[in-house]
mmCIF file of C-alpha atoms and ligand atoms in Angstrom:
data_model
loop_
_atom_site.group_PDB
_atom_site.id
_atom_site.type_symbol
_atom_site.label_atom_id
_atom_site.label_comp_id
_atom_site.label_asym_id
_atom_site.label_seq_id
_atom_site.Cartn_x
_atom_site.Cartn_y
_atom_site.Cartn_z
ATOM 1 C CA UNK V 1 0.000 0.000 0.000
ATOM 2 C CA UNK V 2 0.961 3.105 -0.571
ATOM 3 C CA UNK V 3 0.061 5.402 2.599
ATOM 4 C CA UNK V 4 1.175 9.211 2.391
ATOM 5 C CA UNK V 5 0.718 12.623 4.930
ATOM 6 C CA UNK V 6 0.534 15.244 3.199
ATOM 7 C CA UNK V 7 1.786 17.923 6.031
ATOM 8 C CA UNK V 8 1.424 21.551 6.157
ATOM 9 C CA UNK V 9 -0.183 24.889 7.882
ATOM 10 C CA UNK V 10 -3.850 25.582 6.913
ATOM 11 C CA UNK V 11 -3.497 27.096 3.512
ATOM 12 C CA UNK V 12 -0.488 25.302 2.324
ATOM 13 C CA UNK V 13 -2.215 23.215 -0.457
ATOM 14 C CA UNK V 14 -3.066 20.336 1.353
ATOM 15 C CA UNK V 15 -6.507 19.841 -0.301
ATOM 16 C CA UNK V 16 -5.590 20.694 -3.788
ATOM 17 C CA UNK V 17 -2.000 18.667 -3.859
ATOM 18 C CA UNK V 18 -4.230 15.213 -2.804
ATOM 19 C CA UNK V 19 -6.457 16.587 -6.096
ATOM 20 C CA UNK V 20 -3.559 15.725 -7.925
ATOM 21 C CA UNK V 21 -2.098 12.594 -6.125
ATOM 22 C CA UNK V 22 -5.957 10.793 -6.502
ATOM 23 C CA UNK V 23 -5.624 11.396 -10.554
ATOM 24 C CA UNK V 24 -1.723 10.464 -10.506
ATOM 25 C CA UNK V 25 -2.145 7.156 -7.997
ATOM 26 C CA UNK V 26 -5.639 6.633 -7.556
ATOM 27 C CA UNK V 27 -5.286 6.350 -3.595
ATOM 28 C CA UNK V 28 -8.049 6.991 -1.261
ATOM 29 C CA UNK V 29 -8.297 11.017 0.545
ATOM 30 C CA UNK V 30 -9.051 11.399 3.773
ATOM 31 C CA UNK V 31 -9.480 14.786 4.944
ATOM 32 C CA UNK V 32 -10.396 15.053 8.236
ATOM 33 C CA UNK V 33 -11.332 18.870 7.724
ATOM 34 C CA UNK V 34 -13.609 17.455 4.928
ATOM 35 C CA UNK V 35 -14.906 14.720 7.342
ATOM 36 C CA UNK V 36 -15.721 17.251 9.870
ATOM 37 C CA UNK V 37 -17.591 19.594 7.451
ATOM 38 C CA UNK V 38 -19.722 16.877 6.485
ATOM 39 C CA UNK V 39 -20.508 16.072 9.895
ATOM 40 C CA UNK V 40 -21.648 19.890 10.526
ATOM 41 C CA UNK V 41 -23.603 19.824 7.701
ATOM 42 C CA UNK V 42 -25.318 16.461 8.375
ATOM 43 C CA UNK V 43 -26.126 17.799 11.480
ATOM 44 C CA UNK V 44 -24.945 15.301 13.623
ATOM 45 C CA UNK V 45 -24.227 15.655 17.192
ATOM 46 C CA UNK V 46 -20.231 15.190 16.754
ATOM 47 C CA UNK V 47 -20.567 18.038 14.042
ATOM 48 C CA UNK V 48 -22.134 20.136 16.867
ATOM 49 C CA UNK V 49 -19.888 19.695 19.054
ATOM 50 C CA UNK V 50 -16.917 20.253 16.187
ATOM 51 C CA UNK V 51 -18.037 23.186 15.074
ATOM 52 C CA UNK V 52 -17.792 25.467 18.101
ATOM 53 C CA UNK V 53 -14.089 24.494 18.200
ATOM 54 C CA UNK V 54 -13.568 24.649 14.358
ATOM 55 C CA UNK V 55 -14.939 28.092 14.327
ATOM 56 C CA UNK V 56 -12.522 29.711 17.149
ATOM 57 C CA UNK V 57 -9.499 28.014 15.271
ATOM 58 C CA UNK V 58 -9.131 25.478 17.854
ATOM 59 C CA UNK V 59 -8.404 21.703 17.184
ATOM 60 C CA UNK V 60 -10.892 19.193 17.564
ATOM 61 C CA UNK V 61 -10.178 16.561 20.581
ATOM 62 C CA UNK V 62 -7.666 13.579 19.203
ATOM 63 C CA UNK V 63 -10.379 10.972 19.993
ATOM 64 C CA UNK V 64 -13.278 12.170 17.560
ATOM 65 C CA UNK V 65 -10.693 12.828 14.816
ATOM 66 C CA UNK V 66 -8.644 9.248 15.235
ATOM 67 C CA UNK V 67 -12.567 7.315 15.316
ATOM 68 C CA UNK V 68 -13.557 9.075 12.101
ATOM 69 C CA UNK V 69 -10.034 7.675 10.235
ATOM 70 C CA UNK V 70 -10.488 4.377 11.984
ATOM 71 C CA UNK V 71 -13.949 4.152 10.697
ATOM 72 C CA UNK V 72 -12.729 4.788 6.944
ATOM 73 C CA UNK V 73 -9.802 2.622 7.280
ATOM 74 C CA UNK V 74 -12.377 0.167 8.260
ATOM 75 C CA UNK V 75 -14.710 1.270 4.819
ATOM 76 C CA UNK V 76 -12.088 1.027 2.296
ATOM 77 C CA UNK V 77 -10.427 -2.710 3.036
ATOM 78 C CA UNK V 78 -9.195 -2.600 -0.479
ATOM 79 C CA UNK V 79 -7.880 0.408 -1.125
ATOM 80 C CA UNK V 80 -4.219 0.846 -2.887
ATOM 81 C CA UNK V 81 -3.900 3.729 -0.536
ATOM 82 C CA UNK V 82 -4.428 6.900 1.225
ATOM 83 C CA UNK V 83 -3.581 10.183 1.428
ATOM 84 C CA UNK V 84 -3.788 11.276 4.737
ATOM 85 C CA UNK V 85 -4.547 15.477 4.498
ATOM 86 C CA UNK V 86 -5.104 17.341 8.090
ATOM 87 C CA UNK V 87 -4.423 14.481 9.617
ATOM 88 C CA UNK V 88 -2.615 13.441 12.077
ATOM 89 C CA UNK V 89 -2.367 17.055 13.420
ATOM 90 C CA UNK V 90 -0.641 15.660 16.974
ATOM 91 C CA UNK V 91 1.398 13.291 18.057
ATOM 92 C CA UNK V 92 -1.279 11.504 19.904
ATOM 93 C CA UNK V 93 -2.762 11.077 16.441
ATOM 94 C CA UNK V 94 0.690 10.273 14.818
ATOM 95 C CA UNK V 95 0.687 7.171 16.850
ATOM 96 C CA UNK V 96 -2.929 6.303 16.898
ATOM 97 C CA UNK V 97 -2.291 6.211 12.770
ATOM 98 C CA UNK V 98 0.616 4.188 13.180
ATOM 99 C CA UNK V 99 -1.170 1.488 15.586
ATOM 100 C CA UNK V 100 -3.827 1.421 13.485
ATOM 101 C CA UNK V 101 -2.238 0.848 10.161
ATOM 102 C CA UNK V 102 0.065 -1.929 11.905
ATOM 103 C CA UNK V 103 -3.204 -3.863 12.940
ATOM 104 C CA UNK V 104 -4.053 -3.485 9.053
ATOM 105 C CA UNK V 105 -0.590 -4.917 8.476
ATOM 106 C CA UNK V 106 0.548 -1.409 6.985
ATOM 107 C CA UNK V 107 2.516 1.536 7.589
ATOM 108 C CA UNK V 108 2.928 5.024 6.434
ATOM 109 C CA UNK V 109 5.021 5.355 3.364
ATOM 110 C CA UNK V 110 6.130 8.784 4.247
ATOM 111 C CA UNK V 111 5.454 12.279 5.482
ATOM 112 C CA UNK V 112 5.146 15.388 3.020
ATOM 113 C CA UNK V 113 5.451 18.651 4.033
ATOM 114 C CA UNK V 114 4.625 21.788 2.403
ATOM 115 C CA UNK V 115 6.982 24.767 3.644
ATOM 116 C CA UNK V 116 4.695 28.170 2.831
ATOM 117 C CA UNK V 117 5.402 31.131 5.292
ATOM 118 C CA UNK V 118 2.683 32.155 7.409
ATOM 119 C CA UNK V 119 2.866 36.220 5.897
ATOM 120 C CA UNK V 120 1.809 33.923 2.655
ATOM 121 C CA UNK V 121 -0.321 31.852 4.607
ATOM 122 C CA UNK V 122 -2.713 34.833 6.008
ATOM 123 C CA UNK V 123 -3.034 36.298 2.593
ATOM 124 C CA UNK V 124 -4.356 32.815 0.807
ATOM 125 C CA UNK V 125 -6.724 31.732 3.558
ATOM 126 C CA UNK V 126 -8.601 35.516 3.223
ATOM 127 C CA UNK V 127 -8.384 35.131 -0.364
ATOM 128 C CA UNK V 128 -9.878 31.935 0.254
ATOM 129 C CA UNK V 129 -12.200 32.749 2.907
ATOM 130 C CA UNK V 130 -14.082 34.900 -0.046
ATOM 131 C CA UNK V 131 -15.382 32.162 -2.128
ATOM 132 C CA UNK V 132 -15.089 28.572 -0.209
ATOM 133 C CA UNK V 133 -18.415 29.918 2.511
ATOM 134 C CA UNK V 134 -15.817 28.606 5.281
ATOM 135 C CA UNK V 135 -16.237 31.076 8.107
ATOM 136 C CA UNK V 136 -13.207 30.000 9.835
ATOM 137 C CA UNK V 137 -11.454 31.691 6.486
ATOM 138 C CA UNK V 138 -12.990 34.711 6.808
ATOM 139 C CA UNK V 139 -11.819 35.951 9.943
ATOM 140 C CA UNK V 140 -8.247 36.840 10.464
ATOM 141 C CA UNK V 141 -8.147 36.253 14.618
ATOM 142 C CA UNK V 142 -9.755 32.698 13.007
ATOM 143 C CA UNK V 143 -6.681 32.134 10.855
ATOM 144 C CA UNK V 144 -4.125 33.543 12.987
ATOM 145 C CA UNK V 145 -5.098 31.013 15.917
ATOM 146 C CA UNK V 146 -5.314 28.364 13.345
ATOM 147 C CA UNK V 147 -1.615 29.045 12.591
ATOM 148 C CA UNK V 148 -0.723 29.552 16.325
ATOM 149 C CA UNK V 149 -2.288 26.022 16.977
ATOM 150 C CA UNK V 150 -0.042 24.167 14.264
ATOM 151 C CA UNK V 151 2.985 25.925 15.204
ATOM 152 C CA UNK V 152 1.856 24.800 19.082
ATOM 153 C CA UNK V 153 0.601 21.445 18.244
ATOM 154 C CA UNK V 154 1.175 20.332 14.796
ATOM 155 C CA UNK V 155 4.534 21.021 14.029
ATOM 156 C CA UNK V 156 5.825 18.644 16.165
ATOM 157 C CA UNK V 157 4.262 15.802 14.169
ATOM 158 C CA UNK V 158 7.189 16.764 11.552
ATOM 159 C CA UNK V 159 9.059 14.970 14.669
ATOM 160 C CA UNK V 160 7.346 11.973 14.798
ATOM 161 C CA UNK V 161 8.173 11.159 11.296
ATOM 162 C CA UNK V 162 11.546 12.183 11.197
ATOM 163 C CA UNK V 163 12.565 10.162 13.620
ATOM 164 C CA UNK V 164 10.943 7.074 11.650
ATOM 165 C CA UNK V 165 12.843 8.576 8.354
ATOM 166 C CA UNK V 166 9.729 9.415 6.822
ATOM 167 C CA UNK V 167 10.056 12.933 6.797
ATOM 168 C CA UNK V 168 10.396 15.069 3.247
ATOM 169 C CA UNK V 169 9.751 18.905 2.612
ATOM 170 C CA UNK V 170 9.089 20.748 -0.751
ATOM 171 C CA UNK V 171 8.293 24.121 -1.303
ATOM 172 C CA UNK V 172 4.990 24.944 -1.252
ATOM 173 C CA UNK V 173 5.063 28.235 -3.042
ATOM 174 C CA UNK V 174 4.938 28.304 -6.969
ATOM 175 C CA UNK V 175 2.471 26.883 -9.236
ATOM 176 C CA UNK V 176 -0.124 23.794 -8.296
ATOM 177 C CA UNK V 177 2.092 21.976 -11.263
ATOM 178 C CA UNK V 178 5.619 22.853 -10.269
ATOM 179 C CA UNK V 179 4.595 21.792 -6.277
ATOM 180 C CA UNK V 180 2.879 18.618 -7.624
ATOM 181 C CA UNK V 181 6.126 17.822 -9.628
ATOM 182 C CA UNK V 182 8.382 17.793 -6.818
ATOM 183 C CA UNK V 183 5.642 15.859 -4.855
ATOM 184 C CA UNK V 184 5.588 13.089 -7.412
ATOM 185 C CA UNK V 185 9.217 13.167 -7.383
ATOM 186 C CA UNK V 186 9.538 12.171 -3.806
ATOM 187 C CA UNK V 187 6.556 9.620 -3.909
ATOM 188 C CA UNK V 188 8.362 8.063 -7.129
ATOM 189 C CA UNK V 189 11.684 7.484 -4.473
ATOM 190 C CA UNK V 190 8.937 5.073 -2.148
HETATM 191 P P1 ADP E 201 -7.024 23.903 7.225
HETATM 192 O O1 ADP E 201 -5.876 22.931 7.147
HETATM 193 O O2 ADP E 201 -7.100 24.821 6.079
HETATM 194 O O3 ADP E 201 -7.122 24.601 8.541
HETATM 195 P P2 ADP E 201 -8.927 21.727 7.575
HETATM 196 O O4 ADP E 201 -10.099 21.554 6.720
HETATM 197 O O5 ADP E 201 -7.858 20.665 7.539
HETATM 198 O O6 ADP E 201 -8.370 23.116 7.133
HETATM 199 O O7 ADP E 201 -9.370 21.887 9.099
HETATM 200 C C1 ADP E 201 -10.359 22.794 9.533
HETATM 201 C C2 ADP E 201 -10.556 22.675 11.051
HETATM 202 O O8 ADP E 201 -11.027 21.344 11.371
HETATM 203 C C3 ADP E 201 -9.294 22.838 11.894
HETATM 204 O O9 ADP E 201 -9.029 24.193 12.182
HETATM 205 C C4 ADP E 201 -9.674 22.027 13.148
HETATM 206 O O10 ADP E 201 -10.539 22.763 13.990
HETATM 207 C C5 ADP E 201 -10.468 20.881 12.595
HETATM 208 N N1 ADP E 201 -9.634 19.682 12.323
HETATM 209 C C6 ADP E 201 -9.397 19.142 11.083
HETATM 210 N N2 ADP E 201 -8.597 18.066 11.185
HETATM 211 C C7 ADP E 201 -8.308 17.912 12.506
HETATM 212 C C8 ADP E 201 -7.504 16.991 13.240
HETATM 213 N N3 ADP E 201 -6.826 16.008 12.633
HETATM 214 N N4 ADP E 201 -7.430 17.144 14.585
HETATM 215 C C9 ADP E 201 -8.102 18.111 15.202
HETATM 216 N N5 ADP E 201 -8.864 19.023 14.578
HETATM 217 C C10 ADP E 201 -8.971 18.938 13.231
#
């Protein structure tokens, strides 16, 4: 299987890099942004509860987000792969990911970050903010404690993986094509 993180601040390219990695490898994305958004507008209880912390920029707790992956692990026995995007945004859910890939008789093929400075990443998420309808891009104390939580809590994750070896960075500023090219590049070297 081939598993991949794709790693980065909010705003880094996350979403639209796995655009390109489903059409280039066909692998399975789970977002768990995308999970959570679907939750909130499903209604559900666990959206409820998400949303209040999604909307102040904070993270969600480690056990929602680490049943929701479990539960698609779970849904897609057969997949070739996934891309992991927003997830695992701690440690705790670093080595949830790992325990539950090992009881799946995988592992994560590698960690890849995309390095975009947060001066850059202010000015894409209110771009953003304008057209996606995502409140949390719309406010700038929203995306500045978005940023303050990754740096805080996510960053270390880098950590996690280098430590394994699993750890690559590319730039993330330039075109979708040129970032997607060195992505490929490093997934080619798995
Ligand atoms: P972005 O990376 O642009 O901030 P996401 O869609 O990945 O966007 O996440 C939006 C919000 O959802 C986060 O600010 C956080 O509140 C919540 N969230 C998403 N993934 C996780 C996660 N793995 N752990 C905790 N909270 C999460």
């Amino acid at each position: 299987m081939l598993n991949l993180v794709l790693f980065g601040p909010p705003g880094a390219g996350k979403g639209t890099q796995s655009q390109k990695l489903i059409e280039h490898y066909g692998l399975i994305h789970l977002s768990t942004g995308d999970l959570l958004r679907g939750e909130i507008s499903q209604g559900t209880e666990l959206g409820l509860e998400a949303k209040k912390l999604m909307d102040e920029g904070l993270l969600v707790p480690d056990a929602v987000v680490i049943g929701m992956i479990s539960n698609k692990l779970d849904a897609n026995k057969n997949a070739k792969g996934f891309i992991f995007d927003g997830f695992p945004r701690t440690v705790a859910q670093a080595s949830a990911l790992d325990d539950l890939l090992k009881s799946k008789k995988s592992a994560i093929s590698g960690m890849i970050a995309l390095e975009v400075n947060d001066d850059e990443l202010e000015h894409r998420l209110l771009l953003r903010g304008k057209d996606s309808g995502r409140s949390d891009d719309a406010n700038p104390e929203v995306i500045r404690k978005r940023i303050k939580e990754y740096n805080e809590k996510t960053a270390p994750v880098a950590g996690f993986y280098k430590d394994q070896n699993k750890f690559k960075s590319i730039n993330g500023i330039g075109t979708i094509d040129e970032i997607s090219a060195g992505i490929d590049a490093v997934v080619t070297s798995y």
